CSV table of C-alpha atoms in Angstrom, one decimal:
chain,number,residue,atom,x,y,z
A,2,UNK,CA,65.2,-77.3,-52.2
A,3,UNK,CA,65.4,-78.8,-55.7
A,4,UNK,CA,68.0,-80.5,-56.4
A,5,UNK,CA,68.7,-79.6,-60.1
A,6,UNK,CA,68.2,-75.7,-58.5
A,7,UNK,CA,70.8,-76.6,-55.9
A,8,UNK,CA,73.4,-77.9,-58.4
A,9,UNK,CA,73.2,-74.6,-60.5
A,10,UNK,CA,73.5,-73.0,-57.0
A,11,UNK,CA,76.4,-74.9,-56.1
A,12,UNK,CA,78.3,-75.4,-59.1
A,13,UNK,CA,78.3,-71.0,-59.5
A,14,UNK,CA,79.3,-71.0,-56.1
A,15,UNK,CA,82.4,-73.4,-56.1
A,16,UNK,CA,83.6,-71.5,-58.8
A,17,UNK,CA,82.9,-68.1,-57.1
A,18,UNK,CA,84.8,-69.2,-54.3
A,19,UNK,CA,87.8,-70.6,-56.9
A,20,UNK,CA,88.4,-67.7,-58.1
A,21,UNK,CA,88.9,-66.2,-55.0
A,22,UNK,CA,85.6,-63.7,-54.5
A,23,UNK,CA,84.7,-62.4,-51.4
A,24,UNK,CA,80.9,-62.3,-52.1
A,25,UNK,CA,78.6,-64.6,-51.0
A,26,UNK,CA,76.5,-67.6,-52.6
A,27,UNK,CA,73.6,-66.9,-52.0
A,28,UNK,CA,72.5,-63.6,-54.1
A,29,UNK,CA,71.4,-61.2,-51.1
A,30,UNK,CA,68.5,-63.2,-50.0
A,31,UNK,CA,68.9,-65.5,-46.7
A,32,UNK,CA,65.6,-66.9,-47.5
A,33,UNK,CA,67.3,-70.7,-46.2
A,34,UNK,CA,68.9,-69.3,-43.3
A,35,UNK,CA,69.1,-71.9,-40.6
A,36,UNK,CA,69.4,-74.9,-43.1
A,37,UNK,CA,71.6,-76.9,-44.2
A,38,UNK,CA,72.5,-78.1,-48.0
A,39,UNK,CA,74.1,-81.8,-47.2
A,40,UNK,CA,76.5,-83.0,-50.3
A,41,UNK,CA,78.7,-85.8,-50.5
A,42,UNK,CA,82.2,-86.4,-52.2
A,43,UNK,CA,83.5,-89.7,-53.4
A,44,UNK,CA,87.1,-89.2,-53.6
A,45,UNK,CA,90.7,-91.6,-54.2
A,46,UNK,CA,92.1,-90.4,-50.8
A,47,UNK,CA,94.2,-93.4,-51.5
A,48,UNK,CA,95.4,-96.1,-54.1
A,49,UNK,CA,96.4,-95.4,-57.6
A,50,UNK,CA,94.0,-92.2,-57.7
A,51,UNK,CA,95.9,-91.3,-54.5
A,52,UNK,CA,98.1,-88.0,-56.1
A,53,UNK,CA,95.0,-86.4,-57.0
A,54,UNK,CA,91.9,-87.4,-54.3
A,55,UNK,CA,93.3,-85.4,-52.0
A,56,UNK,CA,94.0,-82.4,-54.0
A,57,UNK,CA,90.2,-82.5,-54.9
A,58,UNK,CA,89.4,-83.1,-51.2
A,59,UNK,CA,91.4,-80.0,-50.0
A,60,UNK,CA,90.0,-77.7,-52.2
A,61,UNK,CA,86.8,-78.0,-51.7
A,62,UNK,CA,86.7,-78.0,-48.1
A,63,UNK,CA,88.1,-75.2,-48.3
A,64,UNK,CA,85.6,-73.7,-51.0
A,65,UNK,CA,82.9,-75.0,-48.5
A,66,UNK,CA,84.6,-73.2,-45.4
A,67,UNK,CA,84.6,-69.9,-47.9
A,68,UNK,CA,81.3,-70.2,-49.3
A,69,UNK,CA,79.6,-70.5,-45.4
A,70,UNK,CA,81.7,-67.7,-44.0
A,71,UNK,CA,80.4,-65.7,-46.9
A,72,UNK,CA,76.3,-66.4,-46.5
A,73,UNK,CA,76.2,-69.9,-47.6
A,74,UNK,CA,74.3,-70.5,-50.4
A,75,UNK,CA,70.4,-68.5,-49.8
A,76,UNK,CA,71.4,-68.7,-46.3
A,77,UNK,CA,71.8,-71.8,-46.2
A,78,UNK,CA,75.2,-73.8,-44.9
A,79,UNK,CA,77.3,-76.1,-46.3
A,80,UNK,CA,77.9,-79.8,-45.3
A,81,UNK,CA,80.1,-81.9,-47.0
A,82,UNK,CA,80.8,-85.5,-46.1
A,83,UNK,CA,83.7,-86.9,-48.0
A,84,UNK,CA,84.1,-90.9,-48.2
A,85,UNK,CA,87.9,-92.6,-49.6
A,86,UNK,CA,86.6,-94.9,-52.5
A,87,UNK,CA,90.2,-96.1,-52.6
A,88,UNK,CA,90.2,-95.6,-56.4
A,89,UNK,CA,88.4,-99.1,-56.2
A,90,UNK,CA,85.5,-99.0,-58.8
A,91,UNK,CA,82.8,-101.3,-56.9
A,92,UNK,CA,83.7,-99.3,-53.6
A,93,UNK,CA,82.9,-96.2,-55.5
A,94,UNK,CA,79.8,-97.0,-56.3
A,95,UNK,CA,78.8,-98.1,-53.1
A,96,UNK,CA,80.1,-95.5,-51.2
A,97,UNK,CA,78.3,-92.8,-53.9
A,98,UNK,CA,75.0,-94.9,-53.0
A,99,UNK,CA,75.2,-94.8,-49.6
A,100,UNK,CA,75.4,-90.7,-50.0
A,101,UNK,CA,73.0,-90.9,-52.1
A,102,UNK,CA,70.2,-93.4,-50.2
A,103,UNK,CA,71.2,-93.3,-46.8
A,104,UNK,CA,73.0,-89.7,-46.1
A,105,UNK,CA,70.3,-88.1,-48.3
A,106,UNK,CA,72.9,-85.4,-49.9
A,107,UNK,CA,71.3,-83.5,-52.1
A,108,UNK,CA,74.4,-83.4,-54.7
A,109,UNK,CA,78.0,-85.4,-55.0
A,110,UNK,CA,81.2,-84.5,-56.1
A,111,UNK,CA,83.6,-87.2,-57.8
A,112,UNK,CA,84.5,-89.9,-58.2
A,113,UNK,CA,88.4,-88.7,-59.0
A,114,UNK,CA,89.0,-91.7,-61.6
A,115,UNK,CA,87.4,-92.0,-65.3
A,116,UNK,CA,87.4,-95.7,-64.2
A,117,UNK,CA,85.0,-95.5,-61.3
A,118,UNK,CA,82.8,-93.1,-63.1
A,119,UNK,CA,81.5,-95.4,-65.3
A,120,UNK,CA,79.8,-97.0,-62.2
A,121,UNK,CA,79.2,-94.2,-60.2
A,122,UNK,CA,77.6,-91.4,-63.2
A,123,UNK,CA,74.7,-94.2,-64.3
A,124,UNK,CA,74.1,-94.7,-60.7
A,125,UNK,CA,73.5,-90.7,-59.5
A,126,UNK,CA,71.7,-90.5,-62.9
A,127,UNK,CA,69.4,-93.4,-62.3
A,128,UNK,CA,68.6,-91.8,-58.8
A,129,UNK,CA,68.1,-88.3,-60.2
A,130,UNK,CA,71.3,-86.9,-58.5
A,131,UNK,CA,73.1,-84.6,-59.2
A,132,UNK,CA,77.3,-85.2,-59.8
A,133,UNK,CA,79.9,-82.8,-60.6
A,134,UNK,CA,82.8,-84.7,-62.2
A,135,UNK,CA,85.6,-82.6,-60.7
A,136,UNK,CA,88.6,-84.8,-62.0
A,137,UNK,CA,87.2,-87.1,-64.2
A,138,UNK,CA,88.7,-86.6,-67.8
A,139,UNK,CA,88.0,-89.4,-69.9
A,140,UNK,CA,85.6,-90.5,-72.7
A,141,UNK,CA,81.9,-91.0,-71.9
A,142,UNK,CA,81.7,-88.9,-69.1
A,143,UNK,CA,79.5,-86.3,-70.6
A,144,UNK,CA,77.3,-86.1,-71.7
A,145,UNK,CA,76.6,-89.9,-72.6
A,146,UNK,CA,77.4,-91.1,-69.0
A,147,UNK,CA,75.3,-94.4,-69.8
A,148,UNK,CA,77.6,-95.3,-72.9
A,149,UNK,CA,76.8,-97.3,-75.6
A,150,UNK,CA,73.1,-95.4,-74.6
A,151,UNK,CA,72.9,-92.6,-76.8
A,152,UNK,CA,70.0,-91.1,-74.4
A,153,UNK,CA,71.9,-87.4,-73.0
A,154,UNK,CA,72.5,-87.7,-69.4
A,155,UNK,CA,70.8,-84.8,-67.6
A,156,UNK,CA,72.1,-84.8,-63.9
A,157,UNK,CA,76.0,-85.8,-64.4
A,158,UNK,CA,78.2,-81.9,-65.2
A,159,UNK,CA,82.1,-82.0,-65.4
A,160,UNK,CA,84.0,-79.0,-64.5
A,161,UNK,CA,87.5,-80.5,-65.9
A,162,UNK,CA,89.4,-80.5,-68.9
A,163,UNK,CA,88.7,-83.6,-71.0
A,164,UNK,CA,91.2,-85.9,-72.7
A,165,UNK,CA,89.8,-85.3,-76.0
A,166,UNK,CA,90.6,-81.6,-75.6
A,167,UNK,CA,94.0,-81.9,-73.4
A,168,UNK,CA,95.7,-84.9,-75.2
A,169,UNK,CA,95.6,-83.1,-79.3
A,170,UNK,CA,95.9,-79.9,-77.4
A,171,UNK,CA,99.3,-80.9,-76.4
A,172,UNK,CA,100.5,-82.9,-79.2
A,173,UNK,CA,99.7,-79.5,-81.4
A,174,UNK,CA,101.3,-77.0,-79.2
A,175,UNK,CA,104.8,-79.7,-79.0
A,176,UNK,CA,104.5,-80.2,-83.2
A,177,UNK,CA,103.8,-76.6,-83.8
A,178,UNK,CA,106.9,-76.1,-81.1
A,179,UNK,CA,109.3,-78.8,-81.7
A,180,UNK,CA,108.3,-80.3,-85.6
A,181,UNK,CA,108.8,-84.1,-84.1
A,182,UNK,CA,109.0,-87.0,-86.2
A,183,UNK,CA,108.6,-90.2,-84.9
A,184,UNK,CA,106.9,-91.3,-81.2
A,185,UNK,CA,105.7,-94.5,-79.1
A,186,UNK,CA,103.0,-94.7,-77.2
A,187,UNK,CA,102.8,-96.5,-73.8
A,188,UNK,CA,99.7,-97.6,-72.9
A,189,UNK,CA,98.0,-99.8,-69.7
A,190,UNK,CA,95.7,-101.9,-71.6
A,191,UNK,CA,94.0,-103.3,-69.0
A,192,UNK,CA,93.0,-99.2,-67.3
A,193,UNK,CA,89.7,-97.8,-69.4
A,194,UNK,CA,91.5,-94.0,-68.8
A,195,UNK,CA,94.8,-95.1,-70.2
A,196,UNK,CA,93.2,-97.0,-73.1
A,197,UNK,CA,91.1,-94.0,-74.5
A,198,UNK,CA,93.5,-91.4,-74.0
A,199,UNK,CA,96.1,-94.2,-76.2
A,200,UNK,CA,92.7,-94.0,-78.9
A,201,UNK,CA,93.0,-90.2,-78.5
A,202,UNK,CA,96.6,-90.4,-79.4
A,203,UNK,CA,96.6,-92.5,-82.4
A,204,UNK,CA,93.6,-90.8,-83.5
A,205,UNK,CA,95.9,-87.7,-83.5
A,206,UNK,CA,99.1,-88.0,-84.5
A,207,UNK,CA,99.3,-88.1,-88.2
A,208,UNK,CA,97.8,-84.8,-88.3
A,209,UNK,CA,100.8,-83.7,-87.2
A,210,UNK,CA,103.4,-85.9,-88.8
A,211,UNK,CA,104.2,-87.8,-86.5
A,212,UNK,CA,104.5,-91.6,-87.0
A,213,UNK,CA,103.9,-93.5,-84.2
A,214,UNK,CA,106.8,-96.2,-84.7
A,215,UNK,CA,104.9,-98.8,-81.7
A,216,UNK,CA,102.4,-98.7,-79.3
A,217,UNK,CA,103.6,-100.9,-76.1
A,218,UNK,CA,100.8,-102.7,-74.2
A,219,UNK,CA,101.6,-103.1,-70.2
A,220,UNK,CA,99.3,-103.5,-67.1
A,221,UNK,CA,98.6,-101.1,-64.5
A,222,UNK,CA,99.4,-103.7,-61.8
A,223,UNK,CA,103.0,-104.4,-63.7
A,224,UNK,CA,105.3,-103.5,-60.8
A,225,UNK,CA,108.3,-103.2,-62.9
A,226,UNK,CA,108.2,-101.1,-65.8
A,227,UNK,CA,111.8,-101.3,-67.2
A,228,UNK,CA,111.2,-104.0,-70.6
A,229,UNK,CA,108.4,-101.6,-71.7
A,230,UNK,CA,110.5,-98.7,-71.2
A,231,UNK,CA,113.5,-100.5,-72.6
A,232,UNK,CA,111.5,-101.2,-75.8
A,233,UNK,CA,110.4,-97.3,-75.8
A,234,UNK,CA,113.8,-96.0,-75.8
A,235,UNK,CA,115.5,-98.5,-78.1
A,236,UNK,CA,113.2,-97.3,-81.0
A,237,UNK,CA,114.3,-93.7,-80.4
A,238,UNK,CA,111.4,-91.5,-80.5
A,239,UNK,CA,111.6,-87.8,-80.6
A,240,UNK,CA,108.4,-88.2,-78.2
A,241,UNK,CA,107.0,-91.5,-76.1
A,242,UNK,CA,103.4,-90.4,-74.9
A,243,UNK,CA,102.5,-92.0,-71.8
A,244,UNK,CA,98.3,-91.8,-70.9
A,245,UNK,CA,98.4,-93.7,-68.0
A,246,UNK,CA,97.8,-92.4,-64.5
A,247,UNK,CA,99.0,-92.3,-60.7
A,248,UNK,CA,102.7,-93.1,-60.4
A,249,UNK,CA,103.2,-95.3,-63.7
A,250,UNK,CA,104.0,-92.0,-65.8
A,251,UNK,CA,106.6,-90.8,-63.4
A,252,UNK,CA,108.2,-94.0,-63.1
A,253,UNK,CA,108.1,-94.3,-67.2
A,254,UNK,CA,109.8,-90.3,-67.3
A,255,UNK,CA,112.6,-91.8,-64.4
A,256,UNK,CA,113.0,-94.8,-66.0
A,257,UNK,CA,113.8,-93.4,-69.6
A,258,UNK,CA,115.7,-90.6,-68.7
A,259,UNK,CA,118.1,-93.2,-66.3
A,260,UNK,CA,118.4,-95.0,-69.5
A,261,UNK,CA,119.9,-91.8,-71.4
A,262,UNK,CA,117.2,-90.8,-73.4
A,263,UNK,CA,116.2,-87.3,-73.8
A,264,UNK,CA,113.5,-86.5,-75.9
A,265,UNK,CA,110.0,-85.2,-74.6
A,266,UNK,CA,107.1,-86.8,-72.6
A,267,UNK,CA,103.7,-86.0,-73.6
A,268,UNK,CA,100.4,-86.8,-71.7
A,269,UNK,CA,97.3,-85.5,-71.1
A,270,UNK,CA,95.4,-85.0,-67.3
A,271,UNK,CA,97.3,-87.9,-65.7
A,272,UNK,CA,100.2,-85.5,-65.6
A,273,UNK,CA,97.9,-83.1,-64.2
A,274,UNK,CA,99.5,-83.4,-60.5
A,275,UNK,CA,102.7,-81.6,-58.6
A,276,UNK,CA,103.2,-85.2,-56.9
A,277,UNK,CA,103.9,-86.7,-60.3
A,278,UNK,CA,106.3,-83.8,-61.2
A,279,UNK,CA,107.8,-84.3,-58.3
A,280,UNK,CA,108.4,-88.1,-58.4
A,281,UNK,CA,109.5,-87.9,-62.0
C-alpha cells in the first residue's frame, strides 16, 4: 500500500472512530483482507510529558480495537506498536527511527511533546514517513517541520489545536469576559514549548489592553517554584499566564492561590489535561 494513500486512510479513519461511528474504515471493499497495516506511536508514557502520553496512548488503542472490529481499513487490520520516549528528545528520535527502519510501520503517531518533535518530524520527513502530530501544539510543527527551512514539509499532518490559535483564543475570550488590566507571564526559558507559547503571549496582549507588568524566567528542572511565584503575586496581576507544561502549571495555580491570590490563570494546551486540573 502507499504510504501517503495509507495516511489519508488512517487519518479519516481515527477520526471516524472518534466520533463514535459504527461504520467501517475501509469503504465496502475488503480488497486487503488478510493484511495487516503496521504503525507505530512514540508516546511520553512517562516524565514530564507523562499527564498526556498516556491519554494519547489510550485513545488510540482503542480507535484501533474500533476500527478492526469494524472492517479494518480495505480489509486490512490494524497493528499498532507503541514505544515510551520518556519525553526525552534524543530517545524520541530513536525510538521513531527504529519504527521507522527496523519495524517497517508504514505510518507513526507522536511524539506527545513540541520539544521532541523538532527531532522526530525532520526525521519521518527525511525517510518519507508519514506522522500525525496528535499532541504536538507548538510553533514549527506544520507545516515548516524543518524550521528555519522554508521548504513545506509534505509527510508531517497535525490533528491538534495549535498554540498560535489556543493561546490569543483564550486571552480574547477572558478580555472580552473579564476587561483585565495588568498580567505576568511565567515562562521556562530553557523548554522550546514554554518559550514560544511566552512569544505567543506577548505577541498578544496589547491587543487587548493588557500590560504585561513582568515576564519571570524559571527552568523546567527548578524543583521549587515559590520565588517565581512569590514575584508573580507580589506585582498583582488581574491575570499570570503560565505556558509551561506537565506539572509546573499546577504547581504555579497551588502555589499562588496558597499565597492568597485570586485572579485568573491563563494558558494554552499545557492545560489541556484532567491530571493537571486535578493536581491544581
Amino acid at each position: 500500500m502507499n504510504r501517503m494513500r495509507v495516511a489519508t486512510w488512517l487519518v479519516a479513519a481515527f477520526l471516524v472512530a472518534a466520533c463514535g461511528s459504527s461504520g467501517g474504515g475501509g469503504g465496502g471493499t475488503n480488497s486487503y483482507s488478510g493484511k495487516t497495516i503496521k504503525l507505530g506511536a512514540v508516546l511520553s508514557i512517562t516524565g514530564a510529558g507523562g499527564v498526556y502520553g498516556p491519554q494519547s496512548r489510550d485513545g488510540a488503542m482503542l480507535a484501533v480495537k474500533q476500527i478492526n472490529a469494524s472492517g479494518g481499513v480495505n480489509g486490512a487490520k490494524i497493528e499498532l506498536t507503541v514505544e515510551d520516549d520518556a519525553s526525552d528528545k534524543a530517545q524520541s528520535a530513536q525510538k521513531a527511527q527504529t519504527l521507522i527502519q527496523s519495524n517497517q510501520v508504514m505510518a507513526v503517531l507522536g511524539p506527545t511533546l513540541s520539544n521532541s518533535a523538532v527531532a522526530v518530524h525532520p526525521l519521518a520527513e527525511s525517510l518519507k514517513t508519514p506522522i500525525l502530530a496528535v499532541s504536538t501544539t507548538g510553533i514549527h510543527i506544520v507545516p515548516d517541520c524543518k524550521f528555519p527551512e522554508t521548504t513545506a514539509c509534505k509527510y508531517v499532518f497535525r490533528d491538534s489545536l495549535g498554540e498560535e490559535t489556543a493561546i490569543p483564543d483564550n486571552i480574547k475570550a477572558y478580555a472580552d469576559d473579564s476587561h483585565p488590566k495588568t498580567g505576568v507571564l511565567l515562562v521556562a526559558q530553557d523548554d522550546k514549548f514554554s518559550s514560544d507559547g511566552g512569544k505567543i503571549v506577548q505577541a498578544t496582549v496589547g491587543t487587548y489592553n493588557i500590560q504585561l507588568l513582568k515576564t519571570i524566567p524559571f527552568s523546567k528542572n527548578d524543583a521549587d517554584l515559590s520565588p517565581y511565584v512569590t514575584q508573580a503575586v507580589q506585582l498583582k496581576p488581574d491575570v499570570i499566564f503560565i505556558t509551561s507544561l506537565g506539572g509546573i502549571p499546577a504547581k504555579i495555580m497551588s502555589g499562588a492561590r496558597n499565597q492568597g491570590w485570586q485572579g485568573q490563570f491563563l494558558g494554552g494546551n499545557g492545560f489541556n489535561t484532567a491530571t493537571v486540573s486535578k493536581q491544581a
